[in-house]
PDB file of C-alpha atoms in Angstrom:
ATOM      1  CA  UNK A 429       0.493 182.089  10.344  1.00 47.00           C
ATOM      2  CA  UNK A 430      -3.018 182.381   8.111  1.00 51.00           C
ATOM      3  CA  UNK A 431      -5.466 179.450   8.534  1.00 51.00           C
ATOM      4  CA  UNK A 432      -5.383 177.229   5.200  1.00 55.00           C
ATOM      5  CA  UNK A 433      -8.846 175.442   4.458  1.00 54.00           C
ATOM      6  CA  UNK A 434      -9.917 172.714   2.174  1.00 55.00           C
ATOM      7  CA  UNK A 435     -10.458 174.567  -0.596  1.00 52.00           C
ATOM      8  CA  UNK A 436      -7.457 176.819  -0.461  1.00 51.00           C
ATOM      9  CA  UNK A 437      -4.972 173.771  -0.280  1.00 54.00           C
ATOM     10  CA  UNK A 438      -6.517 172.013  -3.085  1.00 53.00           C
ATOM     11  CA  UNK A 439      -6.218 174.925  -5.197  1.00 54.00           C
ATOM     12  CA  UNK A 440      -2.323 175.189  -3.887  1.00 51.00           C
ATOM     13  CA  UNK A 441      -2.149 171.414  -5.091  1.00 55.00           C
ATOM     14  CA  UNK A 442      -2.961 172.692  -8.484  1.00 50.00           C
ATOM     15  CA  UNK A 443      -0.564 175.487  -8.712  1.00 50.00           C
ATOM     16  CA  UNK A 444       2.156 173.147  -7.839  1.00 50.00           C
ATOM     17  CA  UNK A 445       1.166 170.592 -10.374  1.00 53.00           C
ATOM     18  CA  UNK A 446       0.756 173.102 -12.836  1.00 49.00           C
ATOM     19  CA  UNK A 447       4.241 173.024 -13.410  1.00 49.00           C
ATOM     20  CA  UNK A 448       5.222 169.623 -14.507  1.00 54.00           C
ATOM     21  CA  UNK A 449       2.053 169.266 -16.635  1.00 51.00           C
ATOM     22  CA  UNK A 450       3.162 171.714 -18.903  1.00 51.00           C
ATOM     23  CA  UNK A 451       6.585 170.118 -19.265  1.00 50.00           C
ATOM     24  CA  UNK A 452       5.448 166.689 -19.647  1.00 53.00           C
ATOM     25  CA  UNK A 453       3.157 168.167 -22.189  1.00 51.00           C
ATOM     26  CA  UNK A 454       5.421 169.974 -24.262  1.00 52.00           C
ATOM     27  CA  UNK A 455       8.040 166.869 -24.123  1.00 55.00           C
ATOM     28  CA  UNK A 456       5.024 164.839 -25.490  1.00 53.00           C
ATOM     29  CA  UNK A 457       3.749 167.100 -28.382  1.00 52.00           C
ATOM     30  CA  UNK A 458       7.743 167.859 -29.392  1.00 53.00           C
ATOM     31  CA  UNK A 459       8.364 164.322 -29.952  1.00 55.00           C
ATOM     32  CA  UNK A 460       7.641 162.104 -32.771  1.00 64.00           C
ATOM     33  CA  UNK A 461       5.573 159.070 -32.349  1.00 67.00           C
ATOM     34  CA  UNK A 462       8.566 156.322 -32.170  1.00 68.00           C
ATOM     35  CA  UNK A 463       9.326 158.687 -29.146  1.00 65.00           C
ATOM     36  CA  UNK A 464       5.786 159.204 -27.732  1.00 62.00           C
ATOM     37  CA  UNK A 465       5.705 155.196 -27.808  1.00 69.00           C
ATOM     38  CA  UNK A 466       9.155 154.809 -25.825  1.00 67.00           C
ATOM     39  CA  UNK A 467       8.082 157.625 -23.309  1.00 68.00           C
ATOM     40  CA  UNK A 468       4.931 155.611 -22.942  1.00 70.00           C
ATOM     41  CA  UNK A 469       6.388 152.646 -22.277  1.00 67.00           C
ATOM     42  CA  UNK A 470       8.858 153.961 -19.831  1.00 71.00           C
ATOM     43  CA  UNK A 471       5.518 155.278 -17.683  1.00 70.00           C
ATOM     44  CA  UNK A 472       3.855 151.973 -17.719  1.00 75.00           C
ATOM     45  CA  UNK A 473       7.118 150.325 -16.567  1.00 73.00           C
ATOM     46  CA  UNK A 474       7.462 153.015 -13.874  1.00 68.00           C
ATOM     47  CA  UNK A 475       3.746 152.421 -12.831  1.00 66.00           C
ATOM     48  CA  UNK A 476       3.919 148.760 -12.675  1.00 66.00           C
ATOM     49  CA  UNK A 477       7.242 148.530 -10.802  1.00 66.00           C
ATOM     50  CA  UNK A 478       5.566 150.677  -8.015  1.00 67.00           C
ATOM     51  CA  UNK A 479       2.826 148.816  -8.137  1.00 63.00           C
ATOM     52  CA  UNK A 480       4.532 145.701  -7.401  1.00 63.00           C
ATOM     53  CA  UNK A 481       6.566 147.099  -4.752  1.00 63.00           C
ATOM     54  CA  UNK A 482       4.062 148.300  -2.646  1.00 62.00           C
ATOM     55  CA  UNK A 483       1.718 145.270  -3.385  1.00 62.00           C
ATOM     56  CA  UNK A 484       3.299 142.381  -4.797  1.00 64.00           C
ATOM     57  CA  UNK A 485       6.111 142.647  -2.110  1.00 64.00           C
ATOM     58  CA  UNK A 486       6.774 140.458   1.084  1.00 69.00           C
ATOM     59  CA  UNK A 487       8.579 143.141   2.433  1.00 69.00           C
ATOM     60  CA  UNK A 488       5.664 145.742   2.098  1.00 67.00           C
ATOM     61  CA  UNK A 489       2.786 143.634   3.344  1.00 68.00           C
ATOM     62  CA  UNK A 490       5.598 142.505   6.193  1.00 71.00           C
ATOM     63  CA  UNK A 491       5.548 146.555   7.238  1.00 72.00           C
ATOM     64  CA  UNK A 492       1.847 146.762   6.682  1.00 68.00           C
ATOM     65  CA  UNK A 493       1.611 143.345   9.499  1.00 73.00           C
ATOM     66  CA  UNK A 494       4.049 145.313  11.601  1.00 70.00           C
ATOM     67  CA  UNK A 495       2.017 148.438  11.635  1.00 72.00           C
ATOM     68  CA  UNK A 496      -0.919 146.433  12.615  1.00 71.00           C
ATOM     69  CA  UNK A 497       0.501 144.539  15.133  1.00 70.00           C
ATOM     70  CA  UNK A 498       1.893 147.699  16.737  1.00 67.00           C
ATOM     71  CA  UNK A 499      -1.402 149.281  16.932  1.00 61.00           C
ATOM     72  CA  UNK A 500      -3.012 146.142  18.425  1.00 60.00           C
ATOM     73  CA  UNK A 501      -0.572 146.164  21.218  1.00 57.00           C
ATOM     74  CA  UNK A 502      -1.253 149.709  21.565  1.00 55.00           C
ATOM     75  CA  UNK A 503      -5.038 148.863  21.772  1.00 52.00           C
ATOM     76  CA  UNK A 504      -4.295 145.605  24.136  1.00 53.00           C
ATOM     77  CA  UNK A 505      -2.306 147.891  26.584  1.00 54.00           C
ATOM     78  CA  UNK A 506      -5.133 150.613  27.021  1.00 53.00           C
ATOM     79  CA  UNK A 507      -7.499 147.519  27.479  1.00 52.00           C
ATOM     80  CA  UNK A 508      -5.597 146.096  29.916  1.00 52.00           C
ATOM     81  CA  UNK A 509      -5.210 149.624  31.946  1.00 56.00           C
ATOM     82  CA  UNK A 510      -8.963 149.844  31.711  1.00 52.00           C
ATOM     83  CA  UNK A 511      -9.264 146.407  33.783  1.00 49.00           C
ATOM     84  CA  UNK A 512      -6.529 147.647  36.016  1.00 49.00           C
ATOM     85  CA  UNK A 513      -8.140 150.672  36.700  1.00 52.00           C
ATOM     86  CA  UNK A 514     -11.622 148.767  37.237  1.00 49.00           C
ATOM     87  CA  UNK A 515     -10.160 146.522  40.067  1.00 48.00           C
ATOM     88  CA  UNK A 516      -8.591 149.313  41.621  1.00 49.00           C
ATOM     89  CA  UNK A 517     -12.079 150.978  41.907  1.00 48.00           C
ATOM     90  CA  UNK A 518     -14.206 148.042  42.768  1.00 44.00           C
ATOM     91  CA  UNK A 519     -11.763 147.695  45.539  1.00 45.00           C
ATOM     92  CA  UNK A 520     -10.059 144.258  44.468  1.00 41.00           C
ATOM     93  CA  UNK A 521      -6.913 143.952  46.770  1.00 39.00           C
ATOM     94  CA  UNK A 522      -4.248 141.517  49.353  1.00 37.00           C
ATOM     95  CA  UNK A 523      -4.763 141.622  52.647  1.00 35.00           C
ATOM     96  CA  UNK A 524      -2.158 139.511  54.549  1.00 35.00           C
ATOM     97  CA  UNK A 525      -3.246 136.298  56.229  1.00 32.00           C
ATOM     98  CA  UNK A 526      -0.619 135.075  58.533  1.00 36.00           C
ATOM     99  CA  UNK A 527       3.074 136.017  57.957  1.00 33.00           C
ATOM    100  CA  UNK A 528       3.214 134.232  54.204  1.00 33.00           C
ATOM    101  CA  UNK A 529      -0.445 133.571  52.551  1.00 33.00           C
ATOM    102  CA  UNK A 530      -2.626 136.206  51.012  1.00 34.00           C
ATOM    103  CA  UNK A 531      -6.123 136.018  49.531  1.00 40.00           C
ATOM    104  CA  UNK A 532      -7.860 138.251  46.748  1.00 40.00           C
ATOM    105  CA  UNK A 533     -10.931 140.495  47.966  1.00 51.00           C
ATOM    106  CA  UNK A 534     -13.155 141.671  46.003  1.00 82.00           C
ATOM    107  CA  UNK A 535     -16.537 143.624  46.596  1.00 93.00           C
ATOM    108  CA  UNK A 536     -19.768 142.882  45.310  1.00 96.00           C
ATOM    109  CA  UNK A 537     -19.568 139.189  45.008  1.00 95.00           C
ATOM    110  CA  UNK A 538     -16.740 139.616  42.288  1.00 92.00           C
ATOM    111  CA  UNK A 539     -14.170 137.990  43.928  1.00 92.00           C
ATOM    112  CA  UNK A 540     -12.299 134.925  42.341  1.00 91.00           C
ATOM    113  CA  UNK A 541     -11.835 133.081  45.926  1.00 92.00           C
ATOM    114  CA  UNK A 542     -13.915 129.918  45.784  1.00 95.00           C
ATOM    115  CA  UNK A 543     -16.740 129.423  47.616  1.00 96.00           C
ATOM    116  CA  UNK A 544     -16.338 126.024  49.185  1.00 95.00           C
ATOM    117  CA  UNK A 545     -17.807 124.216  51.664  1.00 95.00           C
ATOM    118  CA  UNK A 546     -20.644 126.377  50.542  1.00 97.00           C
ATOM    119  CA  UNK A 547     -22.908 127.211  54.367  1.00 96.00           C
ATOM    120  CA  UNK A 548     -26.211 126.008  54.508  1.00 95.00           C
ATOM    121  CA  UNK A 549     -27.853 129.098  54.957  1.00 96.00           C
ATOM    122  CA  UNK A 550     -26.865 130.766  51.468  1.00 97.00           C
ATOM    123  CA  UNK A 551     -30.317 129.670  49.869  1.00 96.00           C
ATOM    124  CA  UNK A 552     -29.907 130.543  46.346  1.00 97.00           C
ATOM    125  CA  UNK A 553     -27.770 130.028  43.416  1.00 97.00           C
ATOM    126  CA  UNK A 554     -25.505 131.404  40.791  1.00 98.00           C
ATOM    127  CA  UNK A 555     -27.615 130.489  37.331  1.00 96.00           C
ATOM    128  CA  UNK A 556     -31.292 131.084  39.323  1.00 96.00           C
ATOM    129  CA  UNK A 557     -33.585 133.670  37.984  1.00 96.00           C
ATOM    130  CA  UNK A 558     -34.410 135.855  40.395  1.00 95.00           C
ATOM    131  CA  UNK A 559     -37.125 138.575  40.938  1.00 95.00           C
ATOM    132  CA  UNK A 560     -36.947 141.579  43.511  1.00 95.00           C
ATOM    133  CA  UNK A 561     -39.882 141.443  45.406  1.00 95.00           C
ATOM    134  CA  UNK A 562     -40.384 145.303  45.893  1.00 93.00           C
ATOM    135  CA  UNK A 563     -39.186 146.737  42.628  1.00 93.00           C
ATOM    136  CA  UNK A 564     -40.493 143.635  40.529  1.00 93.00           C
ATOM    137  CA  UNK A 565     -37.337 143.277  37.933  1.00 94.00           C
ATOM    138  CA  UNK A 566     -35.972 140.084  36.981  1.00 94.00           C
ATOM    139  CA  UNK A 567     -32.503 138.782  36.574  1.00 95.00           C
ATOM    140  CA  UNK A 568     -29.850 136.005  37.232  1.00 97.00           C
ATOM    141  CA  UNK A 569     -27.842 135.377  40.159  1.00 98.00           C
ATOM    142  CA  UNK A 570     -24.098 135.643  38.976  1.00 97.00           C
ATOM    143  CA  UNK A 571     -22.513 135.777  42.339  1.00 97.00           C
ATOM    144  CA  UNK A 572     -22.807 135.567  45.997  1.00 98.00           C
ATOM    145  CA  UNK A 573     -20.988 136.310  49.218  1.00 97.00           C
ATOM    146  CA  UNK A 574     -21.902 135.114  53.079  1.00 97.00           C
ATOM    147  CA  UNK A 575     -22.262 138.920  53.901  1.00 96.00           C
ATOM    148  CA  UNK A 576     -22.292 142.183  52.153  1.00 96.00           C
ATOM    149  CA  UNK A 577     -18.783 142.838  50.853  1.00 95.00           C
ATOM    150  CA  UNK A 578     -18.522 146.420  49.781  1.00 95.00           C
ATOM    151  CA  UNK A 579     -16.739 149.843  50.450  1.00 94.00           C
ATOM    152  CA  UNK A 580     -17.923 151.504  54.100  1.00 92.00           C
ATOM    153  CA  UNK A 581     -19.027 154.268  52.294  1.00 93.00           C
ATOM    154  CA  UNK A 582     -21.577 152.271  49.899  1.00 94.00           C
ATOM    155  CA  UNK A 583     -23.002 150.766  52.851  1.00 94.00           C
ATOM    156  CA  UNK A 584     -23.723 153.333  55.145  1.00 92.00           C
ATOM    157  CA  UNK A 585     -25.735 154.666  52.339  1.00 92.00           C
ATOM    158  CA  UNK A 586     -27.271 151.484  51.638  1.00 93.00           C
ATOM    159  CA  UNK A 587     -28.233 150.884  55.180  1.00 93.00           C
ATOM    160  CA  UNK A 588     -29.361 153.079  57.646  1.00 91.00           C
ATOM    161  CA  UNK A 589     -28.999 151.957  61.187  1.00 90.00           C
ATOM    162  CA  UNK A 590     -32.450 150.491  61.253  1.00 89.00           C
ATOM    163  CA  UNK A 591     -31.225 147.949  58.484  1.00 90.00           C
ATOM    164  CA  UNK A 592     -27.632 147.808  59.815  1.00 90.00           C
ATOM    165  CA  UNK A 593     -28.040 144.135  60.712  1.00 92.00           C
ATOM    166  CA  UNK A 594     -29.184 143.477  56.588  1.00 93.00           C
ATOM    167  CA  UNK A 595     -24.966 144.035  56.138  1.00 93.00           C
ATOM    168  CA  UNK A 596     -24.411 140.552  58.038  1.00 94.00           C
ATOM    169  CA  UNK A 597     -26.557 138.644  55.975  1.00 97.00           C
ATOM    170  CA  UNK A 598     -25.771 136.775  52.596  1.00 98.00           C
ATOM    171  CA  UNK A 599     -25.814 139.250  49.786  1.00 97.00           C
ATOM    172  CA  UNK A 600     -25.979 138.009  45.549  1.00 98.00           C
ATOM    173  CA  UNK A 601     -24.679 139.609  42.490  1.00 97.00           C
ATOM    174  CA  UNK A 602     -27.613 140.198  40.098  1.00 97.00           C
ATOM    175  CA  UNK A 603     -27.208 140.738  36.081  1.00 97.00           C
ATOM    176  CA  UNK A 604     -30.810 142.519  35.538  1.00 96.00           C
ATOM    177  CA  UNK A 605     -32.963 141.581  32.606  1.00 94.00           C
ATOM    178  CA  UNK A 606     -32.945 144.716  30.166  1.00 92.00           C
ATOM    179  CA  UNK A 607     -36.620 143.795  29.094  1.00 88.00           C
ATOM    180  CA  UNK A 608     -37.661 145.659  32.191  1.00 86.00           C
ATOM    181  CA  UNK A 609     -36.348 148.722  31.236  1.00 84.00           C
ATOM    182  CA  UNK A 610     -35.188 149.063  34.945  1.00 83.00           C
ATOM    183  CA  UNK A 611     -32.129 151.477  34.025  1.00 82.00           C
ATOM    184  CA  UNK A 612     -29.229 149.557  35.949  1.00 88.00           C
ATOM    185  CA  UNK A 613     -27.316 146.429  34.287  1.00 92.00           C
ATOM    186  CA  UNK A 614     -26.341 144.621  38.119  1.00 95.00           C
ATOM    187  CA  UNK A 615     -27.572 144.946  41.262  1.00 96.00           C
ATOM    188  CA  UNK A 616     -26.535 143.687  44.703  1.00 97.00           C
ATOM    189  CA  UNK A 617     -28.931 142.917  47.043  1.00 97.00           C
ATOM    190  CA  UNK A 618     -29.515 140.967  50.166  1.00 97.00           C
ATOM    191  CA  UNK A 619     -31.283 137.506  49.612  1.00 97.00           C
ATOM    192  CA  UNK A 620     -34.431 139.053  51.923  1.00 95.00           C
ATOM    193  CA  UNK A 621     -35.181 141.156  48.622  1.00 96.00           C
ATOM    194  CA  UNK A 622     -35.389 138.222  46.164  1.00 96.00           C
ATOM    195  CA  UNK A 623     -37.342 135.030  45.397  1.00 95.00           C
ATOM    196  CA  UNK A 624     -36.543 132.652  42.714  1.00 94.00           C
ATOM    197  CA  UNK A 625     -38.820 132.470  39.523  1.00 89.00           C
ATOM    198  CA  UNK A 626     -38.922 129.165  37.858  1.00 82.00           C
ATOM    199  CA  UNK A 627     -38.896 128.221  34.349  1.00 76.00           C
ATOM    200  CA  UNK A 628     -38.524 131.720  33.106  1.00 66.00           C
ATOM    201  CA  UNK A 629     -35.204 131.293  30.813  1.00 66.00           C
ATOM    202  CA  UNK A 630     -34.985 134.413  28.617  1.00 82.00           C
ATOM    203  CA  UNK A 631     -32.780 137.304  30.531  1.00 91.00           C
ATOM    204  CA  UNK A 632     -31.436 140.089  28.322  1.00 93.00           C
ATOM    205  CA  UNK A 633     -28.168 141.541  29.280  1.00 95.00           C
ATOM    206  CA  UNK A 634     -24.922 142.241  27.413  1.00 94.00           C
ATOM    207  CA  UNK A 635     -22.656 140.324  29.364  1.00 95.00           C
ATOM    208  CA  UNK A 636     -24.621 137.040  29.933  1.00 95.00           C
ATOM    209  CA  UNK A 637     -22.529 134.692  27.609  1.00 95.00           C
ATOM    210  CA  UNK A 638     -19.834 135.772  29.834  1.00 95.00           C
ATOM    211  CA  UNK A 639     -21.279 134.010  32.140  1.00 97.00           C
ATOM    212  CA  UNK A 640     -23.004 131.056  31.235  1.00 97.00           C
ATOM    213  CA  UNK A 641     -23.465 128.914  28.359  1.00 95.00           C
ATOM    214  CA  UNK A 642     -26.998 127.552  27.952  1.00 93.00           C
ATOM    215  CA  UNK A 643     -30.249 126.942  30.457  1.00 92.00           C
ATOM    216  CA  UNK A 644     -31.147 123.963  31.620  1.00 90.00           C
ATOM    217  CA  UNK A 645     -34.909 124.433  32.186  1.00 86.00           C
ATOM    218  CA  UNK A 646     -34.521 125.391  35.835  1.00 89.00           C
ATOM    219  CA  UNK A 647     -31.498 127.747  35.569  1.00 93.00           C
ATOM    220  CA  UNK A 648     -28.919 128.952  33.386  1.00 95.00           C
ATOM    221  CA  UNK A 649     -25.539 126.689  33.072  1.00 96.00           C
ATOM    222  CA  UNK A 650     -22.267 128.229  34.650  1.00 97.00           C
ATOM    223  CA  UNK A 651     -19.360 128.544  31.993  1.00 96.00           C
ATOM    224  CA  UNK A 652     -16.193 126.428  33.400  1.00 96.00           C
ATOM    225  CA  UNK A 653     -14.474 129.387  35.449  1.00 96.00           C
ATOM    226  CA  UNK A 654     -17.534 130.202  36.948  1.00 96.00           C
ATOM    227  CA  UNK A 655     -17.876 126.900  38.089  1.00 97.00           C
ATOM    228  CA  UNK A 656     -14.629 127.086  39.601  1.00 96.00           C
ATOM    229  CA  UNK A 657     -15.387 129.698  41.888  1.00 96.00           C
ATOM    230  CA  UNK A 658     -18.948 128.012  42.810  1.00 98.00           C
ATOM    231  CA  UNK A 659     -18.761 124.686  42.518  1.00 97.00           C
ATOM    232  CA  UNK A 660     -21.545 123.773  44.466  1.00 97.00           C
ATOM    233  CA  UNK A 661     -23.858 125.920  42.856  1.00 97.00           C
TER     234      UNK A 661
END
């Protein structure tokens, strides 16, 4: 079947109209004007009752809303495949505790279990800006678990056996301040790697909102579920 282009359907278009033109034409020019005027008329009735149909109508803006709202639950379901998806490859699943009780894990200090009592040897806290002390970026804590929680995989390459004891120690979830220009959003690093800066309130990342709602002068202000999760913090 030959390829049609732009140019060779519009001038197909014109052809076809071709056609009618020259009948309405010659029914125009053959009648008298009492005619013309009725002919007229019966156009701009024509025009106006499709007009109102497909704008003045309930019923047409009540297909156009059902059109939309079909495509938004198209768009919702993709979205919520996409979250799917990211638990599944951050790791999130149930692990059996007992015969009848089961807890959410997640890695990278992402899970939703709530850290309470909180031990007295996690030192910092979610809202504290932090800075690394070897590759100098800033950032805010976000998250925290009493030891590294990750794949296997991710922390044999993380730690070679001369730092294999680093995977016992408490570990935080770090949203990095883009004004560094460091090239990663998060990090998640053992607390040996980071010291708290004070009074430094301005981190720029994407997702912070998300997270907290203001800064209190020593550390940004948890939103409610955040809280939740780290209510000691």
């Amino acid at each position: 079947m030959p390829h049609i282009n732009a140019a060779a359907a519009l001038q197909l278009c014109v052809l076809l109209s071709a056609l009618p033109a020259q009948y309405f034409i010659s029914q125009w020019y053959g009648t008298d004007s009492a005619q013309r005027i009725q002919i007229t008329e019966r156009l701009i009735i024509a025009s106006w009752s499709r007009f109102t149909k497909s704008y003045l109508s309930l019923d047409a803006w009540a297909d156009r809303l059902k059109l939309w709202l079909s495509k938004t639950r198209t768009c919702l379901n993709v979205g919520l495949l996409i979250l799917h998806f990211r638990n599944w490859y951050y790791g999130e699943k149930k692990t059996k505790i007992g015969d009848n009780e089961a807890e959410t894990h997640s890695y990278f200090a992402e899970s939703s279990h709530v850290r309470s009592p909180k031990p007295d040897y996690i030192q910092f806290s979610v809202g504290q800006v932090i800075v690394h002390k070897r590759f100098g970026y800033s950032g805010v804590i976000v998250g925290w678990d009493v030891k590294a929680k990750a794949p296997e995989e991710w922390l044999q390459h993380k730690y070679p056996p001369a730092k294999q004891d680093l995977k016992d120690t408490p570990h935080y979830r770090i949203l990095i301040n883009k004004a560094n220009g460091f090239g990663k959003s998060t990090a998640y690093i053992p607390e040996e790697e980071i010291t708290i800066i004070m009074g430094l309130e301005v981190v720029h990342h994407p997702d912070l909102e998300a997270y907290f709602s203001g800064y209190d002068g020593s550390k940004y202000i948890m939103q409610p579920w955040l809280k939740k999760i780290y209510p000691h913090d």
